[in-house]
Amino acid sequence: PAPMANEEDEVSDALLGAIAKNVGDAAMRKASKEASKLGNQVKNMERGLGCLGFIGGILTAGASFLGMMNILNPLGFVVEAYTFLFGIAIALIEMQNQCLPLSFLERWARFMTTLGGRGVFYAYVGSLSIAKSTFLSFAVGAYMMGVGCLYIISVCRSTPVTEREMTESGGAKGTAAV
């Protein structure tokens, strides 16, 4: 009777092992498929944010160009000129593959290579526009602040592991666990 129980245990273990392997393989395929979908959604979201940013850059530059026509206010002219240049820069940055190499940004404006950095900059440019006290500038500034907030929110939503958690686990950018 004892050898029979051993054979049944071996068959049972083999059957359970095969089932576990199949379930594990199916789970891995499903996880891989879902991760691929999530990656595509993030790419599409970044592409959509880029379009919003490009439109905002053009609107900012256009509104500031119109504001520069008032040459009676020298300080206002300077603010309009800066805002105009920022608007052009935003449009070029969002078209970076066509007009502005990424290496330029990495050297001179590293914060613009991240979604969070862009979001803060866009919100800043929006606040400059709002401060100019015209309806057009207010509307464009509110739009840019909204786009900046969307960039910042996208960073918060797409980063499941915080930098602190990575540092604590010893996995952040070449740091070793102590």
JSON list of C-alpha atoms in Angstrom, two decimals:
[
{"chain": "A", "resi": 1, "resn": "PRO", "atom": "CA", "xyz": [0.00, 0.00, 0.00]},
{"chain": "A", "resi": 2, "resn": "ALA", "atom": "CA", "xyz": [2.85, 2.46, 0.71]},
{"chain": "A", "resi": 3, "resn": "PRO", "atom": "CA", "xyz": [4.34, 2.36, -2.83]},
{"chain": "A", "resi": 4, "resn": "MET", "atom": "CA", "xyz": [0.91, 3.09, -4.33]},
{"chain": "A", "resi": 5, "resn": "ALA", "atom": "CA", "xyz": [0.56, 6.28, -2.24]},
{"chain": "A", "resi": 6, "resn": "ASN", "atom": "CA", "xyz": [4.00, 7.41, -3.40]},
{"chain": "A", "resi": 7, "resn": "GLU", "atom": "CA", "xyz": [3.03, 6.99, -7.07]},
{"chain": "A", "resi": 8, "resn": "GLU", "atom": "CA", "xyz": [-0.22, 8.88, -6.51]},
{"chain": "A", "resi": 9, "resn": "ASP", "atom": "CA", "xyz": [1.70, 11.70, -4.80]},
{"chain": "A", "resi": 10, "resn": "GLU", "atom": "CA", "xyz": [4.16, 11.89, -7.70]},
{"chain": "A", "resi": 11, "resn": "VAL", "atom": "CA", "xyz": [1.33, 11.99, -10.26]},
{"chain": "A", "resi": 12, "resn": "SER", "atom": "CA", "xyz": [-0.52, 14.57, -8.18]},
{"chain": "A", "resi": 13, "resn": "ASP", "atom": "CA", "xyz": [2.65, 16.69, -7.84]},
{"chain": "A", "resi": 14, "resn": "ALA", "atom": "CA", "xyz": [3.34, 16.45, -11.57]},
{"chain": "A", "resi": 15, "resn": "LEU", "atom": "CA", "xyz": [-0.25, 17.40, -12.41]},
{"chain": "A", "resi": 16, "resn": "LEU", "atom": "CA", "xyz": [-0.24, 20.32, -9.97]},
{"chain": "A", "resi": 17, "resn": "GLY", "atom": "CA", "xyz": [3.15, 21.44, -11.35]},
{"chain": "A", "resi": 18, "resn": "ALA", "atom": "CA", "xyz": [1.82, 21.40, -14.92]},
{"chain": "A", "resi": 19, "resn": "ILE", "atom": "CA", "xyz": [-1.29, 23.34, -13.90]},
{"chain": "A", "resi": 20, "resn": "ALA", "atom": "CA", "xyz": [0.79, 25.89, -11.98]},
{"chain": "A", "resi": 21, "resn": "LYS", "atom": "CA", "xyz": [3.12, 26.32, -14.97]},
{"chain": "A", "resi": 22, "resn": "ASN", "atom": "CA", "xyz": [0.20, 26.87, -17.35]},
{"chain": "A", "resi": 23, "resn": "VAL", "atom": "CA", "xyz": [-1.49, 29.33, -14.99]},
{"chain": "A", "resi": 24, "resn": "GLY", "atom": "CA", "xyz": [1.82, 31.16, -14.46]},
{"chain": "A", "resi": 25, "resn": "ASP", "atom": "CA", "xyz": [2.47, 31.35, -18.21]},
{"chain": "A", "resi": 26, "resn": "ALA", "atom": "CA", "xyz": [-1.05, 32.67, -18.83]},
{"chain": "A", "resi": 27, "resn": "ALA", "atom": "CA", "xyz": [-0.63, 35.26, -16.07]},
{"chain": "A", "resi": 28, "resn": "MET", "atom": "CA", "xyz": [2.69, 36.41, -17.54]},
{"chain": "A", "resi": 29, "resn": "ARG", "atom": "CA", "xyz": [1.16, 36.75, -21.02]},
{"chain": "A", "resi": 30, "resn": "LYS", "atom": "CA", "xyz": [-1.74, 38.77, -19.60]},
{"chain": "A", "resi": 31, "resn": "ALA", "atom": "CA", "xyz": [0.59, 40.99, -17.53]},
{"chain": "A", "resi": 32, "resn": "SER", "atom": "CA", "xyz": [2.81, 41.57, -20.56]},
{"chain": "A", "resi": 33, "resn": "LYS", "atom": "CA", "xyz": [-0.20, 42.47, -22.70]},
{"chain": "A", "resi": 34, "resn": "GLU", "atom": "CA", "xyz": [-1.52, 44.90, -20.05]},
{"chain": "A", "resi": 35, "resn": "ALA", "atom": "CA", "xyz": [1.92, 46.49, -19.61]},
{"chain": "A", "resi": 36, "resn": "SER", "atom": "CA", "xyz": [2.13, 46.99, -23.37]},
{"chain": "A", "resi": 37, "resn": "LYS", "atom": "CA", "xyz": [-1.30, 48.65, -23.37]},
{"chain": "A", "resi": 38, "resn": "LEU", "atom": "CA", "xyz": [-0.28, 50.92, -20.50]},
{"chain": "A", "resi": 39, "resn": "GLY", "atom": "CA", "xyz": [2.91, 51.88, -22.32]},
{"chain": "A", "resi": 40, "resn": "ASN", "atom": "CA", "xyz": [0.90, 52.79, -25.42]},
{"chain": "A", "resi": 41, "resn": "GLN", "atom": "CA", "xyz": [-1.51, 54.86, -23.32]},
{"chain": "A", "resi": 42, "resn": "VAL", "atom": "CA", "xyz": [1.38, 56.79, -21.76]},
{"chain": "A", "resi": 43, "resn": "LYS", "atom": "CA", "xyz": [2.88, 57.45, -25.22]},
{"chain": "A", "resi": 44, "resn": "ASN", "atom": "CA", "xyz": [-0.48, 58.65, -26.51]},
{"chain": "A", "resi": 45, "resn": "MET", "atom": "CA", "xyz": [-0.95, 60.84, -23.45]},
{"chain": "A", "resi": 46, "resn": "GLU", "atom": "CA", "xyz": [2.50, 62.42, -23.93]},
{"chain": "A", "resi": 47, "resn": "ARG", "atom": "CA", "xyz": [1.73, 62.98, -27.62]},
{"chain": "A", "resi": 48, "resn": "GLY", "atom": "CA", "xyz": [-1.56, 64.66, -26.71]},
{"chain": "A", "resi": 49, "resn": "LEU", "atom": "CA", "xyz": [0.13, 66.82, -24.08]},
{"chain": "A", "resi": 50, "resn": "GLY", "atom": "CA", "xyz": [2.74, 67.77, -26.67]},
{"chain": "A", "resi": 51, "resn": "CYS", "atom": "CA", "xyz": [0.02, 68.98, -29.03]},
{"chain": "A", "resi": 52, "resn": "LEU", "atom": "CA", "xyz": [-1.59, 71.01, -26.24]},
{"chain": "A", "resi": 53, "resn": "GLY", "atom": "CA", "xyz": [1.81, 72.47, -25.35]},
{"chain": "A", "resi": 54, "resn": "PHE", "atom": "CA", "xyz": [2.58, 73.34, -28.98]},
{"chain": "A", "resi": 55, "resn": "ILE", "atom": "CA", "xyz": [-0.77, 75.10, -29.38]},
{"chain": "A", "resi": 56, "resn": "GLY", "atom": "CA", "xyz": [-0.16, 76.93, -26.10]},
{"chain": "A", "resi": 57, "resn": "GLY", "atom": "CA", "xyz": [3.28, 78.05, -27.26]},
{"chain": "A", "resi": 58, "resn": "ILE", "atom": "CA", "xyz": [1.87, 79.45, -30.48]},
{"chain": "A", "resi": 59, "resn": "LEU", "atom": "CA", "xyz": [-0.98, 81.19, -28.61]},
{"chain": "A", "resi": 60, "resn": "THR", "atom": "CA", "xyz": [1.45, 82.62, -26.06]},
{"chain": "A", "resi": 61, "resn": "ALA", "atom": "CA", "xyz": [3.77, 83.93, -28.75]},
{"chain": "A", "resi": 62, "resn": "GLY", "atom": "CA", "xyz": [0.85, 85.41, -30.72]},
{"chain": "A", "resi": 63, "resn": "ALA", "atom": "CA", "xyz": [-0.73, 87.14, -27.73]},
{"chain": "A", "resi": 64, "resn": "SER", "atom": "CA", "xyz": [2.65, 88.50, -26.63]},
{"chain": "A", "resi": 65, "resn": "PHE", "atom": "CA", "xyz": [3.44, 89.72, -30.13]},
{"chain": "A", "resi": 66, "resn": "LEU", "atom": "CA", "xyz": [0.20, 91.68, -30.10]},
{"chain": "A", "resi": 67, "resn": "GLY", "atom": "CA", "xyz": [1.10, 93.02, -26.65]},
{"chain": "A", "resi": 68, "resn": "MET", "atom": "CA", "xyz": [4.50, 94.19, -27.91]},
{"chain": "A", "resi": 69, "resn": "MET", "atom": "CA", "xyz": [2.69, 96.59, -30.23]},
{"chain": "A", "resi": 70, "resn": "ASN", "atom": "CA", "xyz": [2.10, 98.84, -27.20]},
{"chain": "A", "resi": 71, "resn": "ILE", "atom": "CA", "xyz": [5.50, 100.55, -27.17]},
{"chain": "A", "resi": 72, "resn": "LEU", "atom": "CA", "xyz": [4.32, 103.25, -24.78]},
{"chain": "A", "resi": 73, "resn": "ASN", "atom": "CA", "xyz": [4.97, 100.96, -21.80]},
{"chain": "A", "resi": 74, "resn": "PRO", "atom": "CA", "xyz": [8.69, 100.00, -21.84]},
{"chain": "A", "resi": 75, "resn": "LEU", "atom": "CA", "xyz": [8.47, 97.58, -18.90]},
{"chain": "A", "resi": 76, "resn": "GLY", "atom": "CA", "xyz": [5.40, 95.93, -20.42]},
{"chain": "A", "resi": 77, "resn": "PHE", "atom": "CA", "xyz": [7.26, 95.65, -23.71]},
{"chain": "A", "resi": 78, "resn": "VAL", "atom": "CA", "xyz": [10.11, 93.78, -21.99]},
{"chain": "A", "resi": 79, "resn": "VAL", "atom": "CA", "xyz": [7.69, 91.37, -20.29]},
{"chain": "A", "resi": 80, "resn": "GLU", "atom": "CA", "xyz": [5.89, 90.84, -23.61]},
{"chain": "A", "resi": 81, "resn": "ALA", "atom": "CA", "xyz": [9.21, 90.19, -25.35]},
{"chain": "A", "resi": 82, "resn": "TYR", "atom": "CA", "xyz": [10.21, 87.57, -22.76]},
{"chain": "A", "resi": 83, "resn": "THR", "atom": "CA", "xyz": [6.81, 85.93, -22.94]},
{"chain": "A", "resi": 84, "resn": "PHE", "atom": "CA", "xyz": [7.01, 85.95, -26.76]},
{"chain": "A", "resi": 85, "resn": "LEU", "atom": "CA", "xyz": [10.39, 84.20, -26.64]},
{"chain": "A", "resi": 86, "resn": "PHE", "atom": "CA", "xyz": [9.08, 81.70, -24.10]},
{"chain": "A", "resi": 87, "resn": "GLY", "atom": "CA", "xyz": [6.11, 80.95, -26.38]},
{"chain": "A", "resi": 88, "resn": "ILE", "atom": "CA", "xyz": [8.41, 80.34, -29.36]},
{"chain": "A", "resi": 89, "resn": "ALA", "atom": "CA", "xyz": [10.65, 78.17, -27.17]},
{"chain": "A", "resi": 90, "resn": "ILE", "atom": "CA", "xyz": [7.66, 76.11, -26.02]},
{"chain": "A", "resi": 91, "resn": "ALA", "atom": "CA", "xyz": [6.52, 75.53, -29.60]},
{"chain": "A", "resi": 92, "resn": "LEU", "atom": "CA", "xyz": [10.06, 74.50, -30.63]},
{"chain": "A", "resi": 93, "resn": "ILE", "atom": "CA", "xyz": [10.48, 72.22, -27.62]},
{"chain": "A", "resi": 94, "resn": "GLU", "atom": "CA", "xyz": [7.25, 70.41, -28.40]},
{"chain": "A", "resi": 95, "resn": "MET", "atom": "CA", "xyz": [8.53, 69.94, -31.95]},
{"chain": "A", "resi": 96, "resn": "GLN", "atom": "CA", "xyz": [11.98, 68.96, -30.64]},
{"chain": "A", "resi": 97, "resn": "ASN", "atom": "CA", "xyz": [12.49, 66.06, -33.02]},
{"chain": "A", "resi": 98, "resn": "GLN", "atom": "CA", "xyz": [12.04, 68.31, -36.03]},
{"chain": "A", "resi": 99, "resn": "CYS", "atom": "CA", "xyz": [13.57, 71.64, -34.93]},
{"chain": "A", "resi": 100, "resn": "LEU", "atom": "CA", "xyz": [15.53, 71.40, -31.72]},
{"chain": "A", "resi": 101, "resn": "PRO", "atom": "CA", "xyz": [17.85, 68.50, -30.88]},
{"chain": "A", "resi": 102, "resn": "LEU", "atom": "CA", "xyz": [17.35, 66.95, -27.45]},
{"chain": "A", "resi": 103, "resn": "SER", "atom": "CA", "xyz": [21.06, 67.42, -26.73]},
{"chain": "A", "resi": 104, "resn": "PHE", "atom": "CA", "xyz": [20.50, 71.21, -26.79]},
{"chain": "A", "resi": 105, "resn": "LEU", "atom": "CA", "xyz": [17.84, 70.89, -24.10]},
{"chain": "A", "resi": 106, "resn": "GLU", "atom": "CA", "xyz": [19.95, 68.51, -22.04]},
{"chain": "A", "resi": 107, "resn": "ARG", "atom": "CA", "xyz": [22.77, 71.04, -22.03]},
{"chain": "A", "resi": 108, "resn": "TRP", "atom": "CA", "xyz": [20.93, 74.36, -21.61]},
{"chain": "A", "resi": 109, "resn": "ALA", "atom": "CA", "xyz": [17.52, 73.53, -20.11]},
{"chain": "A", "resi": 110, "resn": "ARG", "atom": "CA", "xyz": [17.71, 70.08, -18.55]},
{"chain": "A", "resi": 111, "resn": "PHE", "atom": "CA", "xyz": [14.46, 70.58, -16.61]},
{"chain": "A", "resi": 112, "resn": "MET", "atom": "CA", "xyz": [12.62, 70.76, -19.95]},
{"chain": "A", "resi": 113, "resn": "THR", "atom": "CA", "xyz": [13.53, 67.15, -20.77]},
{"chain": "A", "resi": 114, "resn": "THR", "atom": "CA", "xyz": [11.04, 65.89, -18.17]},
{"chain": "A", "resi": 115, "resn": "LEU", "atom": "CA", "xyz": [7.27, 66.19, -18.15]},
{"chain": "A", "resi": 116, "resn": "GLY", "atom": "CA", "xyz": [7.31, 67.67, -14.66]},
{"chain": "A", "resi": 117, "resn": "GLY", "atom": "CA", "xyz": [9.87, 70.31, -15.62]},
{"chain": "A", "resi": 118, "resn": "ARG", "atom": "CA", "xyz": [7.84, 71.29, -18.64]},
{"chain": "A", "resi": 119, "resn": "GLY", "atom": "CA", "xyz": [4.70, 71.46, -16.53]},
{"chain": "A", "resi": 120, "resn": "VAL", "atom": "CA", "xyz": [6.26, 73.85, -14.03]},
{"chain": "A", "resi": 121, "resn": "PHE", "atom": "CA", "xyz": [7.70, 76.02, -16.84]},
{"chain": "A", "resi": 122, "resn": "TYR", "atom": "CA", "xyz": [4.36, 76.13, -18.69]},
{"chain": "A", "resi": 123, "resn": "ALA", "atom": "CA", "xyz": [2.57, 77.12, -15.49]},
{"chain": "A", "resi": 124, "resn": "TYR", "atom": "CA", "xyz": [5.17, 79.87, -14.94]},
{"chain": "A", "resi": 125, "resn": "VAL", "atom": "CA", "xyz": [4.71, 81.21, -18.48]},
{"chain": "A", "resi": 126, "resn": "GLY", "atom": "CA", "xyz": [0.95, 81.07, -17.94]},
{"chain": "A", "resi": 127, "resn": "SER", "atom": "CA", "xyz": [1.27, 83.10, -14.75]},
{"chain": "A", "resi": 128, "resn": "LEU", "atom": "CA", "xyz": [3.32, 85.72, -16.64]},
{"chain": "A", "resi": 129, "resn": "SER", "atom": "CA", "xyz": [0.56, 85.97, -19.22]},
{"chain": "A", "resi": 130, "resn": "ILE", "atom": "CA", "xyz": [-2.19, 86.24, -16.61]},
{"chain": "A", "resi": 131, "resn": "ALA", "atom": "CA", "xyz": [-0.33, 89.07, -14.89]},
{"chain": "A", "resi": 132, "resn": "LYS", "atom": "CA", "xyz": [-0.54, 91.25, -18.02]},
{"chain": "A", "resi": 133, "resn": "SER", "atom": "CA", "xyz": [-4.18, 92.17, -17.33]},
{"chain": "A", "resi": 134, "resn": "THR", "atom": "CA", "xyz": [-5.70, 91.85, -20.80]},
{"chain": "A", "resi": 135, "resn": "PHE", "atom": "CA", "xyz": [-8.47, 89.41, -21.59]},
{"chain": "A", "resi": 136, "resn": "LEU", "atom": "CA", "xyz": [-6.47, 87.68, -24.35]},
{"chain": "A", "resi": 137, "resn": "SER", "atom": "CA", "xyz": [-3.40, 87.34, -22.13]},
{"chain": "A", "resi": 138, "resn": "PHE", "atom": "CA", "xyz": [-5.55, 86.07, -19.26]},
{"chain": "A", "resi": 139, "resn": "ALA", "atom": "CA", "xyz": [-7.19, 83.44, -21.48]},
{"chain": "A", "resi": 140, "resn": "VAL", "atom": "CA", "xyz": [-3.87, 82.28, -22.94]},
{"chain": "A", "resi": 141, "resn": "GLY", "atom": "CA", "xyz": [-2.26, 82.30, -19.48]},
{"chain": "A", "resi": 142, "resn": "ALA", "atom": "CA", "xyz": [-5.08, 80.25, -17.99]},
{"chain": "A", "resi": 143, "resn": "TYR", "atom": "CA", "xyz": [-4.74, 77.77, -20.88]},
{"chain": "A", "resi": 144, "resn": "MET", "atom": "CA", "xyz": [-0.97, 77.48, -20.33]},
{"chain": "A", "resi": 145, "resn": "MET", "atom": "CA", "xyz": [-1.41, 77.03, -16.58]},
{"chain": "A", "resi": 146, "resn": "GLY", "atom": "CA", "xyz": [-3.95, 74.30, -17.30]},
{"chain": "A", "resi": 147, "resn": "VAL", "atom": "CA", "xyz": [-1.55, 72.55, -19.69]},
{"chain": "A", "resi": 148, "resn": "GLY", "atom": "CA", "xyz": [1.21, 72.86, -17.09]},
{"chain": "A", "resi": 149, "resn": "CYS", "atom": "CA", "xyz": [-1.04, 71.28, -14.48]},
{"chain": "A", "resi": 150, "resn": "LEU", "atom": "CA", "xyz": [-1.87, 68.42, -16.88]},
{"chain": "A", "resi": 151, "resn": "TYR", "atom": "CA", "xyz": [1.85, 67.77, -17.38]},
{"chain": "A", "resi": 152, "resn": "ILE", "atom": "CA", "xyz": [2.43, 67.73, -13.62]},
{"chain": "A", "resi": 153, "resn": "ILE", "atom": "CA", "xyz": [-0.58, 65.46, -13.03]},
{"chain": "A", "resi": 154, "resn": "SER", "atom": "CA", "xyz": [0.64, 63.09, -15.74]},
{"chain": "A", "resi": 155, "resn": "VAL", "atom": "CA", "xyz": [3.93, 62.73, -13.90]},
{"chain": "A", "resi": 156, "resn": "CYS", "atom": "CA", "xyz": [2.16, 61.98, -10.63]},
{"chain": "A", "resi": 157, "resn": "ARG", "atom": "CA", "xyz": [-0.13, 59.41, -12.25]},
{"chain": "A", "resi": 158, "resn": "SER", "atom": "CA", "xyz": [2.48, 57.66, -14.39]},
{"chain": "A", "resi": 159, "resn": "THR", "atom": "CA", "xyz": [5.16, 57.20, -11.69]},
{"chain": "A", "resi": 160, "resn": "PRO", "atom": "CA", "xyz": [4.12, 54.26, -9.50]},
{"chain": "A", "resi": 161, "resn": "VAL", "atom": "CA", "xyz": [7.45, 54.09, -7.64]},
{"chain": "A", "resi": 162, "resn": "THR", "atom": "CA", "xyz": [8.67, 57.27, -6.02]},
{"chain": "A", "resi": 163, "resn": "GLU", "atom": "CA", "xyz": [12.31, 58.27, -6.04]},
{"chain": "A", "resi": 164, "resn": "ARG", "atom": "CA", "xyz": [12.45, 57.85, -2.25]},
{"chain": "A", "resi": 165, "resn": "GLU", "atom": "CA", "xyz": [11.23, 54.26, -2.54]},
{"chain": "A", "resi": 166, "resn": "MET", "atom": "CA", "xyz": [13.88, 53.55, -5.19]},
{"chain": "A", "resi": 167, "resn": "THR", "atom": "CA", "xyz": [16.61, 55.05, -3.00]},
{"chain": "A", "resi": 168, "resn": "GLU", "atom": "CA", "xyz": [15.48, 53.03, 0.02]},
{"chain": "A", "resi": 169, "resn": "SER", "atom": "CA", "xyz": [15.56, 49.83, -2.02]},
{"chain": "A", "resi": 170, "resn": "GLY", "atom": "CA", "xyz": [19.03, 50.67, -3.35]},
{"chain": "A", "resi": 171, "resn": "GLY", "atom": "CA", "xyz": [17.87, 50.93, -6.95]},
{"chain": "A", "resi": 172, "resn": "ALA", "atom": "CA", "xyz": [18.15, 54.62, -7.75]},
{"chain": "A", "resi": 173, "resn": "LYS", "atom": "CA", "xyz": [20.52, 55.71, -10.52]},
{"chain": "A", "resi": 174, "resn": "GLY", "atom": "CA", "xyz": [23.60, 53.77, -9.63]},
{"chain": "A", "resi": 175, "resn": "THR", "atom": "CA", "xyz": [23.39, 54.09, -5.87]},
{"chain": "A", "resi": 176, "resn": "ALA", "atom": "CA", "xyz": [24.14, 51.01, -3.87]},
{"chain": "A", "resi": 177, "resn": "ALA", "atom": "CA", "xyz": [22.32, 49.92, -0.75]},
{"chain": "A", "resi": 178, "resn": "VAL", "atom": "CA", "xyz": [24.34, 50.77, 2.34]}
]
